[in-house]
Short mmCIF file of C-alpha atoms in Angstrom, two decimals:
data_model
loop_
_atom_site.label_atom_id
_atom_site.label_comp_id
_atom_site.label_asym_id
_atom_site.label_seq_id
_atom_site.Cartn_x
_atom_site.Cartn_y
_atom_site.Cartn_z
CA UNK A 1 144.89 64.43 -64.96
CA UNK A 2 142.47 64.59 -62.05
CA UNK A 3 142.63 68.40 -62.01
CA UNK A 4 141.87 68.57 -65.74
CA UNK A 5 138.91 66.25 -65.27
CA UNK A 6 137.58 68.41 -62.45
CA UNK A 7 137.92 71.52 -64.58
CA UNK A 8 135.89 69.86 -67.34
CA UNK A 9 133.09 68.80 -64.99
CA UNK A 10 130.99 72.00 -65.28
CA UNK A 11 131.13 71.69 -69.09
CA UNK A 12 130.12 68.01 -68.89
CA UNK A 13 127.21 68.84 -66.60
CA UNK A 14 126.06 71.56 -68.98
CA UNK A 15 126.01 69.06 -71.85
CA UNK A 16 124.09 66.53 -69.77
CA UNK A 17 121.52 69.24 -68.92
CA UNK A 18 121.07 69.98 -72.63
CA UNK A 19 120.67 66.28 -73.34
CA UNK A 20 118.06 65.93 -70.59
CA UNK A 21 116.04 68.78 -72.12
CA UNK A 22 116.08 66.91 -75.44
CA UNK A 23 114.95 63.73 -73.72
CA UNK A 24 112.04 65.63 -72.16
CA UNK A 25 111.06 67.16 -75.50
CA UNK A 26 111.15 63.70 -77.09
CA UNK A 27 108.88 62.25 -74.44
CA UNK A 28 111.41 60.19 -72.49
CA UNK A 29 111.31 61.78 -69.01
CA UNK A 30 112.84 58.72 -67.31
CA UNK A 31 116.02 59.09 -69.35
CA UNK A 32 116.02 62.84 -68.67
CA UNK A 33 115.74 62.24 -64.92
CA UNK A 34 118.52 59.65 -64.95
CA UNK A 35 120.78 62.07 -66.83
CA UNK A 36 120.10 64.94 -64.41
CA UNK A 37 120.69 62.75 -61.37
CA UNK A 38 123.96 61.50 -62.85
CA UNK A 39 125.04 65.11 -63.44
CA UNK A 40 124.21 65.92 -59.82
CA UNK A 41 126.39 63.06 -58.57
CA UNK A 42 129.25 64.17 -60.83
CA UNK A 43 129.29 67.76 -59.60
CA UNK A 44 128.25 67.22 -55.97
CA UNK A 45 131.74 67.44 -54.44
CA UNK A 46 132.89 70.27 -56.70
CA UNK A 47 129.80 72.49 -56.78
CA UNK A 48 127.19 71.45 -54.18
CA UNK A 49 124.97 74.41 -55.08
CA UNK A 50 124.71 73.20 -58.68
CA UNK A 51 124.09 69.64 -57.47
CA UNK A 52 121.15 70.87 -55.36
CA UNK A 53 119.67 72.52 -58.44
CA UNK A 54 120.11 69.33 -60.50
CA UNK A 55 118.54 67.11 -57.84
CA UNK A 56 115.60 69.50 -57.56
CA UNK A 57 115.17 69.44 -61.35
CA UNK A 58 115.23 65.63 -61.27
CA UNK A 59 112.62 65.62 -58.51
CA UNK A 60 110.39 67.89 -60.61
CA UNK A 61 110.63 65.51 -63.58
CA UNK A 62 109.65 62.55 -61.40
CA UNK A 63 106.86 64.52 -59.73
CA UNK A 64 105.40 65.50 -63.10
CA UNK A 65 105.35 61.80 -63.96
CA UNK A 66 103.62 61.11 -60.61
CA UNK A 67 106.56 59.00 -59.49
CA UNK A 68 106.54 60.47 -56.03
CA UNK A 69 108.85 57.97 -54.33
CA UNK A 70 111.64 58.75 -56.76
CA UNK A 71 110.88 62.48 -56.50
CA UNK A 72 111.11 62.53 -52.71
CA UNK A 73 114.37 60.57 -52.74
CA UNK A 74 115.96 63.29 -54.89
CA UNK A 75 114.52 66.04 -52.72
CA UNK A 76 116.13 64.30 -49.76
CA UNK A 77 119.54 64.50 -51.45
CA UNK A 78 119.00 68.21 -52.09
CA UNK A 79 117.93 68.82 -48.48
CA UNK A 80 121.01 67.10 -47.06
CA UNK A 81 123.34 69.11 -49.30
CA UNK A 82 121.61 72.33 -48.23
CA UNK A 83 122.06 71.40 -44.57
CA UNK A 84 125.71 70.49 -45.19
CA UNK A 85 126.21 73.93 -46.73
CA UNK A 86 124.36 75.54 -43.79
CA UNK A 87 121.80 77.01 -46.17
CA UNK A 88 119.14 76.53 -43.51
CA UNK A 89 116.36 78.71 -44.94
CA UNK A 90 116.38 76.73 -48.19
CA UNK A 91 116.80 73.44 -46.30
CA UNK A 92 113.67 74.14 -44.22
CA UNK A 93 111.60 74.61 -47.40
CA UNK A 94 113.10 71.53 -49.05
CA UNK A 95 112.38 69.30 -46.03
CA UNK A 96 108.80 70.60 -45.94
CA UNK A 97 108.38 69.50 -49.58
CA UNK A 98 109.70 66.06 -48.65
CA UNK A 99 107.31 65.85 -45.74
CA UNK A 100 104.33 66.82 -47.90
CA UNK A 101 105.11 64.04 -50.37
CA UNK A 102 105.64 61.42 -47.65
CA UNK A 103 102.28 62.46 -46.23
CA UNK A 104 100.68 62.14 -49.67
CA UNK A 105 102.01 58.60 -50.13
CA UNK A 106 100.99 57.83 -46.52
CA UNK A 107 104.49 57.03 -45.30
CA UNK A 108 103.75 58.53 -41.90
CA UNK A 109 106.75 57.25 -39.87
CA UNK A 110 109.09 59.03 -42.31
CA UNK A 111 107.01 62.20 -41.81
CA UNK A 112 107.91 61.99 -38.11
CA UNK A 113 111.62 61.82 -39.00
CA UNK A 114 111.25 64.79 -41.34
CA UNK A 115 109.65 66.74 -38.50
CA UNK A 116 112.76 66.07 -36.38
CA UNK A 117 114.94 67.29 -39.26
CA UNK A 118 112.77 70.41 -39.63
CA UNK A 119 112.97 71.23 -35.93
CA UNK A 120 116.76 70.88 -35.88
CA UNK A 121 117.09 73.13 -38.92
CA UNK A 122 114.77 75.78 -37.46
CA UNK A 123 116.59 75.77 -34.11
CA UNK A 124 119.89 76.27 -35.95
CA UNK A 125 118.16 79.23 -37.61
CA UNK A 126 117.36 80.44 -34.05
CA UNK A 127 113.66 80.26 -34.94
CA UNK A 128 111.98 78.54 -31.99
CA UNK A 129 108.52 79.65 -33.14
CA UNK A 130 108.90 77.89 -36.52
CA UNK A 131 110.25 74.76 -34.80
CA UNK A 132 107.30 74.65 -32.43
CA UNK A 133 104.87 75.22 -35.31
CA UNK A 134 106.32 72.19 -37.17
CA UNK A 135 105.61 69.97 -34.17
CA UNK A 136 102.14 71.43 -33.65
CA UNK A 137 101.21 70.92 -37.32
CA UNK A 138 102.49 67.34 -37.19
CA UNK A 139 99.80 66.39 -34.66
CA UNK A 140 97.50 66.05 -37.69
CA UNK A 141 99.71 63.23 -39.08
CA UNK A 142 98.26 59.85 -38.07
CA UNK A 143 100.22 58.25 -35.24
CA UNK A 144 102.53 61.20 -34.55
CA UNK A 145 100.91 62.11 -31.24
CA UNK A 146 102.08 59.43 -28.84
CA UNK A 147 105.10 58.40 -30.93
CA UNK A 148 108.62 58.43 -29.48
CA UNK A 149 109.47 61.10 -32.08
CA UNK A 150 106.76 63.39 -30.72
CA UNK A 151 107.82 62.83 -27.09
CA UNK A 152 111.49 63.51 -27.93
CA UNK A 153 110.65 66.70 -29.84
CA UNK A 154 108.50 68.03 -26.99
CA UNK A 155 111.38 67.36 -24.61
CA UNK A 156 113.84 69.03 -27.00
CA UNK A 157 111.71 72.15 -27.39
CA UNK A 158 111.13 72.39 -23.65
CA UNK A 159 114.87 72.16 -22.97
CA UNK A 160 115.68 74.71 -25.66
CA UNK A 161 113.02 77.13 -24.40
CA UNK A 162 114.29 76.82 -20.82
CA UNK A 163 117.92 77.12 -21.93
CA UNK A 164 118.65 73.71 -20.43
CA UNK A 165 121.66 72.45 -22.39
CA UNK A 166 121.74 69.16 -20.48
CA UNK A 167 118.20 68.28 -21.52
CA UNK A 168 118.81 69.30 -25.14
CA UNK A 169 122.05 67.29 -25.31
CA UNK A 170 120.37 64.25 -23.77
CA UNK A 171 117.68 64.27 -26.47
CA UNK A 172 120.13 64.91 -29.30
CA UNK A 173 122.43 62.10 -28.10
CA UNK A 174 119.57 59.61 -27.99
CA UNK A 175 119.56 56.81 -30.61
CA UNK A 176 116.51 58.38 -32.27
CA UNK A 177 118.59 61.42 -33.22
CA UNK A 178 122.06 59.87 -33.51
CA UNK A 179 120.98 57.30 -36.10
CA UNK A 180 119.36 59.81 -38.43
CA UNK A 181 121.12 60.75 -41.69
CA UNK A 182 124.57 61.97 -40.74
CA UNK A 183 123.92 65.61 -41.70
CA UNK A 184 120.94 65.81 -39.33
CA UNK A 185 122.67 63.87 -36.55
CA UNK A 186 125.47 66.46 -36.69
CA UNK A 187 122.91 69.27 -36.36
CA UNK A 188 121.62 67.66 -33.19
CA UNK A 189 125.06 67.14 -31.67
CA UNK A 190 126.08 70.75 -32.39
CA UNK A 191 122.83 72.34 -31.13
CA UNK A 192 123.43 74.95 -28.42
CA UNK A 193 120.63 76.62 -26.48
CA UNK A 194 120.33 80.43 -26.46
CA UNK A 195 122.89 81.94 -24.13
CA UNK A 196 125.00 78.81 -24.35
CA UNK A 197 123.09 77.10 -21.55
CA UNK A 198 124.73 79.27 -18.90
CA UNK A 199 121.62 79.43 -16.74
CA UNK A 200 121.42 75.68 -16.31
CA UNK A 201 124.99 74.57 -16.90
CA UNK A 202 126.74 76.88 -14.42
CA UNK A 203 124.74 77.18 -11.21
CA UNK A 204 126.28 79.90 -9.07
CA UNK A 205 125.72 78.24 -5.70
CA UNK A 206 125.37 74.79 -4.13
CA UNK A 207 121.76 73.63 -3.71
CA UNK A 208 121.92 73.91 0.07
CA UNK A 209 122.29 77.69 0.01
CA UNK A 210 119.11 79.77 0.25
CA UNK A 211 117.86 82.03 -2.52
CA UNK A 212 119.76 85.26 -2.72
CA UNK A 213 123.07 83.64 -1.83
CA UNK A 214 123.92 83.29 -5.52
CA UNK A 215 125.09 86.86 -5.87
CA UNK A 216 127.25 86.89 -2.71
CA UNK A 217 130.52 85.92 -4.42
CA UNK A 218 129.97 88.39 -7.24
CA UNK A 219 129.14 91.17 -4.74
CA UNK A 220 132.26 90.43 -2.67
CA UNK A 221 134.38 90.53 -5.81
CA UNK A 222 132.80 93.82 -6.83
CA UNK A 223 133.45 95.28 -3.36
CA UNK A 224 137.06 94.19 -3.57
CA UNK A 225 137.56 95.94 -6.91
CA UNK A 226 135.74 99.06 -5.81
CA UNK A 227 137.88 99.14 -2.67
CA UNK A 228 141.02 98.87 -4.75
CA UNK A 229 139.98 101.73 -7.01
CA UNK A 230 139.34 104.17 -4.14
#
């Protein structure tokens, strides 16, 4: 029975989409939006890609009605599904749309959180430049400069740039990051610096040894192999 129901879901969603178009044509956008959102919830676990499309359509309906709070809530659902599906390029664009709306309705603290989400997505795309740009552009948001979000992001970017896995992990394990929406918290916990943090995580020598001593063990090993080959 469950399998049959699942197989009928795409057909049901298609019918709901048609109904929502009729609602729009008849001047009842609220009912259209409710129908589209319901369709998104129905299909989310079966076809996340279709659910993203439905949530984005719902957001557009709300935005056209200047109901920005409802619009941004639906965009948030779409963004999280995109992140879950590791569709990071699309997720970055979706989060930027969210951030623009939160800025428009002057919900600045949520803009800070969206900047964290953006940075995590860009770093998972291996695009440090885009991540840094997001932080730099956020300085224009009232209250961002000097916030704990700003300080944490600067520390994160510094650690990532210096390939310091310890510093990156410390930031991403902080309450600020861990208590974000689960999809973003997971991005933080799984973030690995370029090169896997080898430079910082695996020092070759104890601190007491002078510079240049780091390569001694490797050189001795190389000599041993070269001696064996002769």
